[in-house]
Amino acid sequence: FHLWNVKRIHPEMLGPFDYEKEVYTTLLWVMEGLTSYYDTLVPCRAGLWSAEKYLKKTVDRIQKFEEKPGRRRQSLSASSFDTWIKLYQPNENAPNCQMSYYEKGELVGMCLDLEIRRLTANRRSLDDVMRLLYREHGRDGKGFPEGEFRRACERIAGGSLGRFFRDYVDGTGEVPWNTFLGIAGLRIEKEPRKPEEGEAFRKAKPWLGIITQKTGGAVSILNVTEGGPAAKAGLSPKDDVIALDGARLNPDEFERRLDDYEPGDRVRFTLFRSGTLKEIPVVLGRKENVTWAIRKIKSAAPAQKKVYEKWLSAKWEIKAKASGKRR
């Protein structure tokens, strides 16, 4: 598929190349993100994966994306254009100000697919956009102008997609996942996370807001989430944490040690910063102890069920929990 979408179908800037210069395009999200979208969709349609497996992978990616503050700062088109100076040259603040056109491109590609199905009463889809681009450009190896992808989408949709591209491609608007999933009779639900064997149920867990790695005998902070408990307390990237509340920290046990606390607890972090020993108190935040799931809407209309079936090549079924019967 990636040979088809990039090697054959591609914007003018992506070939022929001058390999001694950077190549700038706002459409890497189309080339890479849509390939990632079909990466998981094709096995589902082929029957190699169940629709449930596809939806589980999708909601996991949505949840991870929603946890990244950079989604509010950088648009898909900007992420594509700035890849040479940002994606390929990340720094410790990257998660706070950047997002991946692979990651968001896949998810917005799904929404675009569903939106086209809505506008055409399920007669057309993103598949038809890709076929159109291949017929008119890819077949002859011709690159298309930067604005051609949107025009192709609107030709297939039979109307304007201006608001969609303004908010979710060129802007940083929050994606209303349930609006788009609802087109196929689906919605995201949050469910309490089931405890592991021997664990007690916890409604919420402590949250720090950092990304770490093990360095020697310490926990080294790579990134600090803006606005999170660690950022408010003054923890910084490159800090090496060596103790919590005066007790030496084994790097392999950092997550377990944090789980011993509750949201709102005050914890003394002992660390080295640029060779200087410091002690910084941190008030732990709160993170809902839930899992996300995409579920079928029991009251879905026939049109929604038909979109689901055509989109995923799967029969609409709702499993009854008590008897195991299907309807």
Coordinates of N, CA, C and O in Angstrom, one line a residue, residues 3 150 152 165:
L3 N 3.7 1.7 -1.3 CA 4.3 1.9 -2.7 C 3.2 2.6 -3.5 O 3.6 3.5 -4.3
R150 N -7.4 17.9 -1.1 CA -8.7 18.3 -0.6 C -9.7 18.4 -1.7 O -10.9 18.0 -1.6
A152 N -9.9 16.6 -4.4 CA -10.3 15.2 -4.7 C -11.3 14.7 -3.7 O -12.3 14.1 -4.0
F165 N -11.3 20.5 7.1 CA -9.9 20.8 6.8 C -9.5 21.9 7.7 O -8.3 21.9 8.2

